[in-house]
mmCIF file of N, CA and C in Angstrom:
data_model
loop_
_atom_site.group_PDB
_atom_site.id
_atom_site.type_symbol
_atom_site.label_atom_id
_atom_site.label_comp_id
_atom_site.label_asym_id
_atom_site.label_seq_id
_atom_site.Cartn_x
_atom_site.Cartn_y
_atom_site.Cartn_z
ATOM 1 N N GLY L 16 16.226 6.525 -3.971
ATOM 2 C CA GLY L 16 16.000 5.335 -4.738
ATOM 3 C C GLY L 16 15.696 4.167 -3.827
ATOM 4 N N PRO L 17 15.911 2.984 -4.340
ATOM 5 C CA PRO L 17 15.596 1.768 -3.580
ATOM 6 C C PRO L 17 16.404 1.635 -2.291
ATOM 7 N N LEU L 18 17.640 2.132 -2.279
ATOM 8 C CA LEU L 18 18.464 2.033 -1.074
ATOM 9 C C LEU L 18 17.848 2.844 0.064
ATOM 10 N N PHE L 19 17.407 4.062 -0.252
ATOM 11 C CA PHE L 19 16.766 4.909 0.761
ATOM 12 C C PHE L 19 15.500 4.245 1.289
ATOM 13 N N THR L 20 14.724 3.647 0.391
ATOM 14 C CA THR L 20 13.488 2.973 0.792
ATOM 15 C C THR L 20 13.782 1.809 1.724
ATOM 16 N N GLN L 21 14.776 1.030 1.409
ATOM 17 C CA GLN L 21 15.142 -0.105 2.260
ATOM 18 C C GLN L 21 15.614 0.371 3.632
ATOM 19 N N LEU L 22 16.388 1.441 3.643
ATOM 20 C CA LEU L 22 16.871 1.991 4.910
ATOM 21 C C LEU L 22 15.713 2.502 5.754
ATOM 22 N N LEU L 23 14.777 3.208 5.123
ATOM 23 C CA LEU L 23 13.621 3.738 5.838
ATOM 24 C C LEU L 23 12.756 2.616 6.390
ATOM 25 N N LEU L 24 12.498 1.607 5.581
ATOM 26 C CA LEU L 24 11.673 0.489 6.039
ATOM 27 C C LEU L 24 12.368 -0.295 7.157
ATOM 28 N N ALA L 25 13.679 -0.405 7.100
ATOM 29 C CA ALA L 25 14.409 -1.123 8.144
ATOM 30 C C ALA L 25 14.297 -0.407 9.483
ATOM 31 N N ASP L 26 14.205 0.919 9.472
ATOM 32 C CA ASP L 26 14.130 1.692 10.713
ATOM 33 C C ASP L 26 12.701 1.992 11.161
ATOM 34 N N MET L 27 11.719 1.606 10.380
ATOM 35 C CA MET L 27 10.327 1.877 10.748
ATOM 36 C C MET L 27 9.941 1.209 12.060
ATOM 37 N N LEU L 28 10.527 0.060 12.335
ATOM 38 C CA LEU L 28 10.207 -0.658 13.565
ATOM 39 C C LEU L 28 10.500 0.192 14.794
ATOM 40 N N LEU L 29 11.500 1.051 14.721
ATOM 41 C CA LEU L 29 11.844 1.903 15.858
ATOM 42 C C LEU L 29 10.703 2.841 16.243
ATOM 43 N N PHE L 30 9.829 3.184 15.292
ATOM 44 C CA PHE L 30 8.700 4.056 15.597
ATOM 45 C C PHE L 30 7.598 3.327 16.350
ATOM 46 N N PHE L 31 7.498 2.015 16.179
ATOM 47 C CA PHE L 31 6.404 1.262 16.777
ATOM 48 C C PHE L 31 6.775 0.555 18.065
ATOM 49 N N VAL L 32 8.049 0.353 18.336
ATOM 50 C CA VAL L 32 8.468 -0.359 19.540
ATOM 51 C C VAL L 32 7.973 0.331 20.818
ATOM 52 N N PRO L 33 8.073 1.651 20.973
ATOM 53 C CA PRO L 33 7.600 2.265 22.223
ATOM 54 C C PRO L 33 6.086 2.175 22.425
ATOM 55 N N THR L 34 5.325 1.996 21.375
ATOM 56 C CA THR L 34 3.869 1.942 21.537
ATOM 57 C C THR L 34 3.391 0.611 22.093
ATOM 58 N N VAL L 35 4.118 -0.452 21.863
ATOM 59 C CA VAL L 35 3.675 -1.769 22.316
ATOM 60 C C VAL L 35 3.590 -1.839 23.838
ATOM 61 N N PRO L 36 4.621 -1.454 24.596
ATOM 62 C CA PRO L 36 4.465 -1.493 26.066
ATOM 63 C C PRO L 36 3.375 -0.554 26.571
ATOM 64 N N ALA L 37 3.185 0.569 25.908
ATOM 65 C CA ALA L 37 2.141 1.499 26.342
ATOM 66 C C ALA L 37 0.761 0.871 26.212
ATOM 67 N N VAL L 38 0.530 0.179 25.124
ATOM 68 C CA VAL L 38 -0.772 -0.471 24.921
ATOM 69 C C VAL L 38 -0.939 -1.628 25.891
ATOM 70 N N VAL L 39 0.119 -2.374 26.124
ATOM 71 C CA VAL L 39 0.045 -3.508 27.051
ATOM 72 C C VAL L 39 -0.197 -3.022 28.481
ATOM 73 N N ASP L 40 0.382 -1.889 28.862
ATOM 74 C CA ASP L 40 0.208 -1.348 30.208
ATOM 75 C C ASP L 40 -1.167 -0.737 30.428
ATOM 76 N N HIS L 41 -1.890 -0.454 29.363
ATOM 77 C CA HIS L 41 -3.209 0.182 29.474
ATOM 78 C C HIS L 41 -4.253 -0.649 28.740
ATOM 79 N N PRO L 42 -4.805 -1.650 29.406
ATOM 80 C CA PRO L 42 -5.774 -2.539 28.748
ATOM 81 C C PRO L 42 -7.064 -1.818 28.331
ATOM 82 N N GLU L 43 -7.306 -0.635 28.878
ATOM 83 C CA GLU L 43 -8.514 0.101 28.490
ATOM 84 C C GLU L 43 -8.484 0.521 27.021
ATOM 85 N N PHE L 44 -7.300 0.513 26.412
ATOM 86 C CA PHE L 44 -7.199 0.835 24.985
ATOM 87 C C PHE L 44 -7.876 -0.216 24.120
ATOM 88 N N PHE L 45 -8.095 -1.416 24.663
ATOM 89 C CA PHE L 45 -8.743 -2.477 23.895
ATOM 90 C C PHE L 45 -10.265 -2.382 23.971
ATOM 91 N N GLY L 46 -10.788 -1.450 24.738
ATOM 92 C CA GLY L 46 -12.232 -1.283 24.863
ATOM 93 C C GLY L 46 -12.725 -0.091 24.067
ATOM 94 N N MET L 47 -13.774 0.529 24.586
ATOM 95 C CA MET L 47 -14.404 1.652 23.895
ATOM 96 C C MET L 47 -13.464 2.850 23.803
ATOM 97 N N LEU L 48 -12.623 3.057 24.792
ATOM 98 C CA LEU L 48 -11.663 4.159 24.744
ATOM 99 C C LEU L 48 -10.724 3.996 23.552
ATOM 100 N N GLY L 49 -10.283 2.783 23.309
ATOM 101 C CA GLY L 49 -9.406 2.522 22.168
ATOM 102 C C GLY L 49 -10.099 2.779 20.847
ATOM 103 N N VAL L 50 -11.369 2.402 20.760
ATOM 104 C CA VAL L 50 -12.137 2.647 19.529
ATOM 105 C C VAL L 50 -12.293 4.145 19.294
ATOM 106 N N ARG L 51 -12.614 4.874 20.346
ATOM 107 C CA ARG L 51 -12.764 6.322 20.210
ATOM 108 C C ARG L 51 -11.445 6.991 19.848
ATOM 109 N N LEU L 52 -10.366 6.537 20.469
ATOM 110 C CA LEU L 52 -9.049 7.083 20.170
ATOM 111 C C LEU L 52 -8.651 6.801 18.725
ATOM 112 N N LEU L 53 -8.902 5.593 18.263
ATOM 113 C CA LEU L 53 -8.613 5.233 16.879
ATOM 114 C C LEU L 53 -9.442 6.075 15.915
ATOM 115 N N LEU L 54 -10.703 6.301 16.254
ATOM 116 C CA LEU L 54 -11.572 7.127 15.409
ATOM 117 C C LEU L 54 -11.049 8.559 15.318
ATOM 118 N N VAL L 55 -10.612 9.118 16.434
ATOM 119 C CA VAL L 55 -10.058 10.471 16.435
ATOM 120 C C VAL L 55 -8.798 10.537 15.583
ATOM 121 N N ILE L 56 -7.947 9.527 15.691
ATOM 122 C CA ILE L 56 -6.718 9.505 14.898
ATOM 123 C C ILE L 56 -7.026 9.418 13.412
ATOM 124 N N VAL L 57 -7.946 8.535 13.032
ATOM 125 C CA VAL L 57 -8.290 8.357 11.614
ATOM 126 C C VAL L 57 -8.952 9.613 11.052
ATOM 127 N N VAL L 58 -9.906 10.183 11.774
ATOM 128 C CA VAL L 58 -10.584 11.389 11.303
ATOM 129 C C VAL L 58 -9.608 12.563 11.232
ATOM 130 N N GLY L 59 -8.765 12.710 12.239
ATOM 131 C CA GLY L 59 -7.774 13.784 12.231
ATOM 132 C C GLY L 59 -6.805 13.659 11.071
ATOM 133 N N THR L 60 -6.359 12.434 10.806
ATOM 134 C CA THR L 60 -5.456 12.201 9.679
ATOM 135 C C THR L 60 -6.142 12.535 8.362
ATOM 136 N N ALA L 61 -7.390 12.137 8.211
ATOM 137 C CA ALA L 61 -8.134 12.421 6.980
ATOM 138 C C ALA L 61 -8.318 13.930 6.788
ATOM 139 N N ILE L 62 -8.591 14.650 7.868
ATOM 140 C CA ILE L 62 -8.746 16.104 7.767
ATOM 141 C C ILE L 62 -7.436 16.756 7.348
ATOM 142 N N VAL L 63 -6.338 16.348 7.970
ATOM 143 C CA VAL L 63 -5.035 16.922 7.611
ATOM 144 C C VAL L 63 -4.701 16.629 6.152
ATOM 145 N N MET L 64 -4.939 15.407 5.707
ATOM 146 C CA MET L 64 -4.658 15.057 4.314
ATOM 147 C C MET L 64 -5.548 15.859 3.357
ATOM 148 N N GLY L 65 -6.812 16.030 3.702
ATOM 149 C CA GLY L 65 -7.728 16.800 2.857
ATOM 150 C C GLY L 65 -7.341 18.260 2.760
ATOM 151 N N VAL L 66 -7.003 18.868 3.889
ATOM 152 C CA VAL L 66 -6.601 20.278 3.885
ATOM 153 C C VAL L 66 -5.289 20.456 3.131
ATOM 154 N N THR L 67 -4.363 19.516 3.295
ATOM 155 C CA THR L 67 -3.106 19.589 2.562
ATOM 156 C C THR L 67 -3.344 19.483 1.059
ATOM 157 N N ALA L 68 -4.176 18.550 0.641
ATOM 158 C CA ALA L 68 -4.486 18.393 -0.784
ATOM 159 C C ALA L 68 -5.162 19.642 -1.341
ATOM 160 N N ALA L 69 -6.101 20.200 -0.596
ATOM 161 C CA ALA L 69 -6.781 21.410 -1.054
ATOM 162 C C ALA L 69 -5.818 22.581 -1.158
ATOM 163 N N THR L 70 -4.920 22.710 -0.206
ATOM 164 C CA THR L 70 -3.926 23.783 -0.232
ATOM 165 C C THR L 70 -3.015 23.657 -1.443
ATOM 166 N N ILE L 71 -2.567 22.457 -1.715
ATOM 167 C CA ILE L 71 -1.701 22.233 -2.875
ATOM 168 C C ILE L 71 -2.456 22.517 -4.165
ATOM 169 N N GLU L 72 -3.701 22.109 -4.236
ATOM 170 C CA GLU L 72 -4.515 22.354 -5.429
ATOM 171 C C GLU L 72 -4.713 23.851 -5.659
ATOM 172 N N ILE L 73 -5.040 24.575 -4.612
ATOM 173 C CA ILE L 73 -5.251 26.020 -4.732
ATOM 174 C C ILE L 73 -3.948 26.721 -5.110
ATOM 175 N N ALA L 74 -2.861 26.346 -4.460
ATOM 176 C CA ALA L 74 -1.561 26.951 -4.779
ATOM 177 C C ALA L 74 -1.168 26.645 -6.218
ATOM 178 N N GLY L 75 -1.429 25.438 -6.686
ATOM 179 C CA GLY L 75 -1.121 25.082 -8.059
ATOM 180 C C GLY L 75 -1.909 25.904 -9.059
ATOM 181 N N ARG L 76 -3.170 26.132 -8.756
ATOM 182 C CA ARG L 76 -4.008 26.945 -9.656
ATOM 183 C C ARG L 76 -3.534 28.393 -9.679
ATOM 184 N N ILE L 77 -3.146 28.916 -8.544
ATOM 185 C CA ILE L 77 -2.689 30.299 -8.474
ATOM 186 C C ILE L 77 -1.357 30.459 -9.205
ATOM 187 N N LEU L 78 -0.435 29.519 -9.005
ATOM 188 C CA LEU L 78 0.886 29.632 -9.602
ATOM 189 C C LEU L 78 0.889 29.357 -11.097
ATOM 190 N N HIS L 79 -0.053 28.582 -11.586
ATOM 191 C CA HIS L 79 -0.066 28.220 -13.005
ATOM 192 C C HIS L 79 -1.158 28.931 -13.790
ATOM 193 N N ARG L 80 -1.619 30.054 -13.267
ATOM 194 C CA ARG L 80 -2.631 30.833 -13.967
ATOM 195 C C ARG L 80 -2.012 31.546 -15.169
ATOM 196 N N GLU L 81 -2.780 31.640 -16.217
ATOM 197 C CA GLU L 81 -2.324 32.383 -17.405
ATOM 198 C C GLU L 81 -2.435 33.890 -17.136
ATOM 199 N N PRO L 82 -1.399 34.643 -17.465
ATOM 200 C CA PRO L 82 -1.451 36.101 -17.204
ATOM 201 C C PRO L 82 -2.396 36.812 -18.149
#
């Protein structure tokens, strides 16, 4: 419920704190390397989400088929 959501959101910062010094220590991330890296992350995430959705859709059709 809402309590779990508040707890999760309160701890989300812990996931991002280690990335800030890494980006600051590597200024090349602000150039073309960073753009390419961001593109790979976005495309990879979209592929994973698409394959997951397709898998769930196929499994749903198989499990809810009329005998």
